[in-house]
């Protein structure tokens, strides 16, 4: 009788173990299926986003969004949209005003169109903005490289790169966000002086260099004038 009881317990234990193993396998299969479905959904969303952003940025070129403070403000606008609240900065620069105007008059329409194409921005605001800025940055770099050409040699020092940038780029555009982003990317591509500055620091350094260069040019002009005086 004791032997029979032990046999039954062993059989039940074997059944329990088998059922447990089956549940583990079923759960693993479910998780694998869910992961694959999520991956497919994510890839589909990214494909739609890449395609539509690429098309849209053939119609607009909002380089003011490349300024870090500006695209952070835009991200706040996207979050505010999802939460149904209003986001507004009290003190706004010219580029910030452009960003707010662009968002309310143009980008919101594109976001609505994206939704109809299958990309829902809610919960994916950072993905949307990252994709948008990456494509904008690529377009901007190619566009300005076509305009100015390859004007810095491979072995240039940072001061020479600054001098060539100031001499090559339109004076009215050299501190504009799109041009600064282009120049920073260009310096990185050239591997010049282990360039790791922020855009803000790059702008400050450029202004310092530009000011010093102008003063040096004035000194040289004065020296030449004085040399001609007997």
Tab-separated table of C-alpha atoms in Angstrom:
chain	number	residue	atom	x	y	z
A	1	UNK	CA	0.000	0.000	0.000
A	2	UNK	CA	2.822	2.353	0.887
A	3	UNK	CA	4.512	1.491	-2.371
A	4	UNK	CA	1.287	2.211	-4.257
A	5	UNK	CA	0.943	5.590	-2.514
A	6	UNK	CA	4.524	6.522	-3.373
A	7	UNK	CA	3.894	5.543	-6.965
A	8	UNK	CA	0.801	7.751	-7.158
A	9	UNK	CA	2.673	10.686	-5.612
A	10	UNK	CA	5.517	10.213	-8.068
A	11	UNK	CA	3.067	10.083	-10.950
A	12	UNK	CA	1.306	13.243	-9.774
A	13	UNK	CA	4.642	14.966	-9.314
A	14	UNK	CA	5.604	13.975	-12.847
A	15	UNK	CA	2.290	15.343	-14.149
A	16	UNK	CA	2.778	18.598	-12.245
A	17	UNK	CA	6.303	18.941	-13.565
A	18	UNK	CA	5.093	18.251	-17.092
A	19	UNK	CA	2.276	20.781	-16.766
A	20	UNK	CA	4.677	23.346	-15.300
A	21	UNK	CA	7.122	22.794	-18.144
A	22	UNK	CA	4.314	23.152	-20.676
A	23	UNK	CA	3.177	26.406	-19.061
A	24	UNK	CA	6.755	27.715	-19.130
A	25	UNK	CA	7.069	26.808	-22.801
A	26	UNK	CA	3.688	28.361	-23.612
A	27	UNK	CA	4.655	31.548	-21.800
A	28	UNK	CA	8.007	31.633	-23.612
A	29	UNK	CA	6.231	31.191	-26.944
A	30	UNK	CA	3.764	33.927	-26.024
A	31	UNK	CA	6.583	36.299	-25.037
A	32	UNK	CA	8.490	35.499	-28.215
A	33	UNK	CA	5.401	36.123	-30.326
A	34	UNK	CA	4.668	39.340	-28.457
A	35	UNK	CA	8.272	40.514	-28.884
A	36	UNK	CA	8.180	39.764	-32.611
A	37	UNK	CA	4.881	41.596	-32.993
A	38	UNK	CA	6.275	44.585	-31.078
A	39	UNK	CA	9.422	44.540	-33.210
A	40	UNK	CA	7.367	44.418	-36.394
A	41	UNK	CA	5.163	47.254	-35.147
A	42	UNK	CA	8.202	49.319	-34.187
A	43	UNK	CA	9.876	48.705	-37.543
A	44	UNK	CA	6.672	49.578	-39.360
A	45	UNK	CA	6.328	52.809	-37.378
A	46	UNK	CA	9.955	53.741	-38.050
A	47	UNK	CA	9.563	52.996	-41.761
A	48	UNK	CA	6.487	55.211	-42.020
A	49	UNK	CA	8.214	57.954	-40.041
A	50	UNK	CA	11.424	57.846	-42.094
A	51	UNK	CA	9.517	57.887	-45.360
A	52	UNK	CA	7.124	60.695	-44.482
A	53	UNK	CA	9.716	62.888	-42.738
A	54	UNK	CA	12.002	62.511	-45.750
A	55	UNK	CA	9.225	63.648	-48.054
A	56	UNK	CA	8.144	66.490	-45.807
A	57	UNK	CA	11.649	67.902	-45.450
A	58	UNK	CA	11.830	68.273	-49.209
A	59	UNK	CA	9.208	70.992	-48.807
A	60	UNK	CA	10.569	72.826	-45.730
A	61	UNK	CA	14.016	73.509	-44.270
A	62	UNK	CA	13.562	74.793	-40.677
A	63	UNK	CA	17.218	74.969	-39.625
A	64	UNK	CA	16.333	77.069	-36.575
A	65	UNK	CA	15.208	73.783	-35.010
A	66	UNK	CA	18.829	72.598	-34.955
A	67	UNK	CA	19.574	74.890	-32.029
A	68	UNK	CA	19.420	72.710	-28.864
A	69	UNK	CA	17.308	75.151	-26.842
A	70	UNK	CA	14.845	75.427	-29.705
A	71	UNK	CA	14.327	71.728	-30.336
A	72	UNK	CA	13.970	71.145	-26.582
A	73	UNK	CA	11.177	73.722	-26.617
A	74	UNK	CA	9.618	71.917	-29.568
A	75	UNK	CA	9.720	68.634	-27.656
A	76	UNK	CA	7.861	70.331	-24.801
A	77	UNK	CA	5.236	71.448	-27.310
A	78	UNK	CA	4.838	67.865	-28.497
A	79	UNK	CA	4.432	66.630	-24.927
A	80	UNK	CA	1.949	69.412	-24.200
A	81	UNK	CA	-0.049	68.394	-27.265
A	82	UNK	CA	-0.307	64.816	-26.007
A	83	UNK	CA	-1.358	65.984	-22.542
A	84	UNK	CA	-3.857	68.514	-23.845
A	85	UNK	CA	-2.140	71.494	-22.273
A	86	UNK	CA	-0.580	74.703	-23.586
A	87	UNK	CA	3.190	75.243	-23.485
A	88	UNK	CA	4.633	78.723	-23.902
A	89	UNK	CA	7.949	80.311	-23.009
A	90	UNK	CA	7.798	83.817	-21.549
A	91	UNK	CA	11.114	85.003	-22.996
A	92	UNK	CA	11.653	83.917	-26.586
A	93	UNK	CA	14.505	84.507	-28.990
A	94	UNK	CA	13.902	85.074	-32.681
A	95	UNK	CA	14.589	81.403	-33.430
A	96	UNK	CA	12.247	80.341	-30.632
A	97	UNK	CA	9.468	82.471	-32.118
A	98	UNK	CA	10.113	80.861	-35.499
A	99	UNK	CA	9.834	77.428	-33.890
A	100	UNK	CA	6.515	78.235	-32.217
A	101	UNK	CA	5.136	79.656	-35.447
A	102	UNK	CA	6.385	76.659	-37.429
A	103	UNK	CA	4.840	74.222	-34.980
A	104	UNK	CA	1.419	75.852	-34.862
A	105	UNK	CA	1.153	76.754	-38.551
A	106	UNK	CA	2.867	73.825	-40.258
A	107	UNK	CA	4.165	70.965	-38.130
A	108	UNK	CA	0.819	70.234	-36.458
A	109	UNK	CA	-0.681	69.648	-39.896
A	110	UNK	CA	2.128	67.238	-40.783
A	111	UNK	CA	1.643	65.372	-37.491
A	112	UNK	CA	-2.053	64.945	-38.303
A	113	UNK	CA	-1.121	63.593	-41.727
A	114	UNK	CA	1.354	61.204	-40.103
A	115	UNK	CA	-1.471	59.837	-37.968
A	116	UNK	CA	-3.533	59.126	-41.060
A	117	UNK	CA	-0.546	57.360	-42.619
A	118	UNK	CA	-0.240	55.088	-39.589
A	119	UNK	CA	2.250	56.762	-37.258
A	120	UNK	CA	0.767	57.838	-33.934
A	121	UNK	CA	3.005	60.380	-32.243
A	122	UNK	CA	1.522	59.985	-28.755
A	123	UNK	CA	4.130	58.218	-26.637
A	124	UNK	CA	6.661	58.478	-29.460
A	125	UNK	CA	7.431	62.191	-29.311
A	126	UNK	CA	11.164	61.700	-28.777
A	127	UNK	CA	11.388	59.186	-31.627
A	128	UNK	CA	9.573	61.601	-33.919
A	129	UNK	CA	11.778	64.556	-33.039
A	130	UNK	CA	15.009	62.545	-33.199
A	131	UNK	CA	14.106	61.228	-36.654
A	132	UNK	CA	13.040	64.686	-37.805
A	133	UNK	CA	16.228	66.391	-36.592
A	134	UNK	CA	18.516	63.668	-37.939
A	135	UNK	CA	17.053	63.996	-41.428
A	136	UNK	CA	17.038	67.795	-41.203
A	137	UNK	CA	20.702	67.757	-40.147
A	138	UNK	CA	21.626	65.443	-43.038
A	139	UNK	CA	19.796	67.628	-45.556
A	140	UNK	CA	21.349	70.775	-44.144
A	141	UNK	CA	24.883	69.378	-44.266
A	142	UNK	CA	24.562	68.220	-47.871
A	143	UNK	CA	22.963	71.489	-48.939
A	144	UNK	CA	25.649	73.723	-47.424
A	145	UNK	CA	28.485	71.463	-48.550
A	146	UNK	CA	27.147	71.873	-52.088
A	147	UNK	CA	27.092	75.648	-51.599
A	148	UNK	CA	30.535	76.135	-50.019
A	149	UNK	CA	32.433	73.046	-51.135
A	150	UNK	CA	35.219	71.294	-49.238
A	151	UNK	CA	37.011	74.413	-48.002
A	152	UNK	CA	39.082	73.027	-45.094
A	153	UNK	CA	42.145	70.789	-45.704
A	154	UNK	CA	42.473	67.510	-43.834
A	155	UNK	CA	45.455	68.584	-41.715
A	156	UNK	CA	44.099	72.004	-40.723
A	157	UNK	CA	44.325	73.332	-37.180
A	158	UNK	CA	41.187	74.616	-35.491
A	159	UNK	CA	42.307	78.239	-35.955
A	160	UNK	CA	42.797	77.691	-39.680
A	161	UNK	CA	39.384	76.033	-39.875
A	162	UNK	CA	37.854	79.071	-38.169
A	163	UNK	CA	39.621	81.441	-40.559
A	164	UNK	CA	38.457	79.541	-43.622
A	165	UNK	CA	34.897	79.333	-42.297
A	166	UNK	CA	34.742	83.082	-41.621
A	167	UNK	CA	36.199	83.851	-45.060
A	168	UNK	CA	33.997	81.370	-46.939
A	169	UNK	CA	30.557	81.597	-45.356
A	170	UNK	CA	28.197	84.515	-45.938
A	171	UNK	CA	28.731	87.052	-43.168
A	172	UNK	CA	25.010	87.265	-42.443
A	173	UNK	CA	24.743	83.486	-41.985
A	174	UNK	CA	27.890	82.426	-40.141
A	175	UNK	CA	26.198	82.399	-36.704
A	176	UNK	CA	22.882	80.998	-37.918
A	177	UNK	CA	21.939	77.644	-36.359
A	178	UNK	CA	21.968	75.724	-39.631
A	179	UNK	CA	25.431	77.005	-40.528
A	180	UNK	CA	26.805	76.335	-37.043
A	181	UNK	CA	25.434	72.793	-37.134
A	182	UNK	CA	26.982	72.309	-40.576
A	183	UNK	CA	30.347	73.631	-39.373
A	184	UNK	CA	30.343	71.429	-36.260
A	185	UNK	CA	29.537	68.346	-38.351
A	186	UNK	CA	32.152	69.351	-40.909
A	187	UNK	CA	34.844	69.691	-38.224
A	188	UNK	CA	33.968	66.256	-36.879
A	189	UNK	CA	34.176	64.725	-40.350
A	190	UNK	CA	37.610	66.293	-40.754
A	191	UNK	CA	38.734	64.997	-37.333
A	192	UNK	CA	40.073	68.442	-36.510
A	193	UNK	CA	41.481	68.950	-33.014
A	194	UNK	CA	39.227	66.297	-31.456
A	195	UNK	CA	36.307	68.665	-31.813
A	196	UNK	CA	33.734	68.008	-29.062
A	197	UNK	CA	32.365	71.478	-28.315
A	198	UNK	CA	28.715	72.268	-27.896
A	199	UNK	CA	27.085	74.515	-30.489
A	200	UNK	CA	26.957	77.309	-27.919
A	201	UNK	CA	30.669	77.081	-27.213
A	202	UNK	CA	31.443	76.873	-30.924
A	203	UNK	CA	29.499	80.074	-31.506
A	204	UNK	CA	31.327	81.864	-28.680
A	205	UNK	CA	34.732	80.700	-29.943
A	206	UNK	CA	33.893	81.783	-33.478
A	207	UNK	CA	32.846	85.232	-32.303
A	208	UNK	CA	36.030	85.582	-30.267
A	209	UNK	CA	38.118	84.524	-33.257
A	210	UNK	CA	36.200	86.807	-35.608
A	211	UNK	CA	36.646	89.787	-33.294
A	212	UNK	CA	40.365	89.109	-32.824
A	213	UNK	CA	40.819	88.722	-36.595
A	214	UNK	CA	39.101	92.033	-37.302
A	215	UNK	CA	41.277	93.789	-34.737
A	216	UNK	CA	44.406	92.203	-36.214
A	217	UNK	CA	43.383	93.306	-39.707
A	218	UNK	CA	42.861	96.860	-38.465
A	219	UNK	CA	46.312	96.823	-36.854
A	220	UNK	CA	47.910	95.652	-40.095
A	221	UNK	CA	46.065	98.305	-42.079
A	222	UNK	CA	47.260	100.979	-39.658
A	223	UNK	CA	50.831	99.679	-39.862
A	224	UNK	CA	50.749	99.914	-43.658
A	225	UNK	CA	49.396	103.460	-43.486
A	226	UNK	CA	52.073	104.526	-41.021
A	227	UNK	CA	54.813	102.986	-43.150
A	228	UNK	CA	53.779	105.228	-46.030
A	229	UNK	CA	54.134	108.358	-43.906
A	230	UNK	CA	57.592	109.919	-44.005
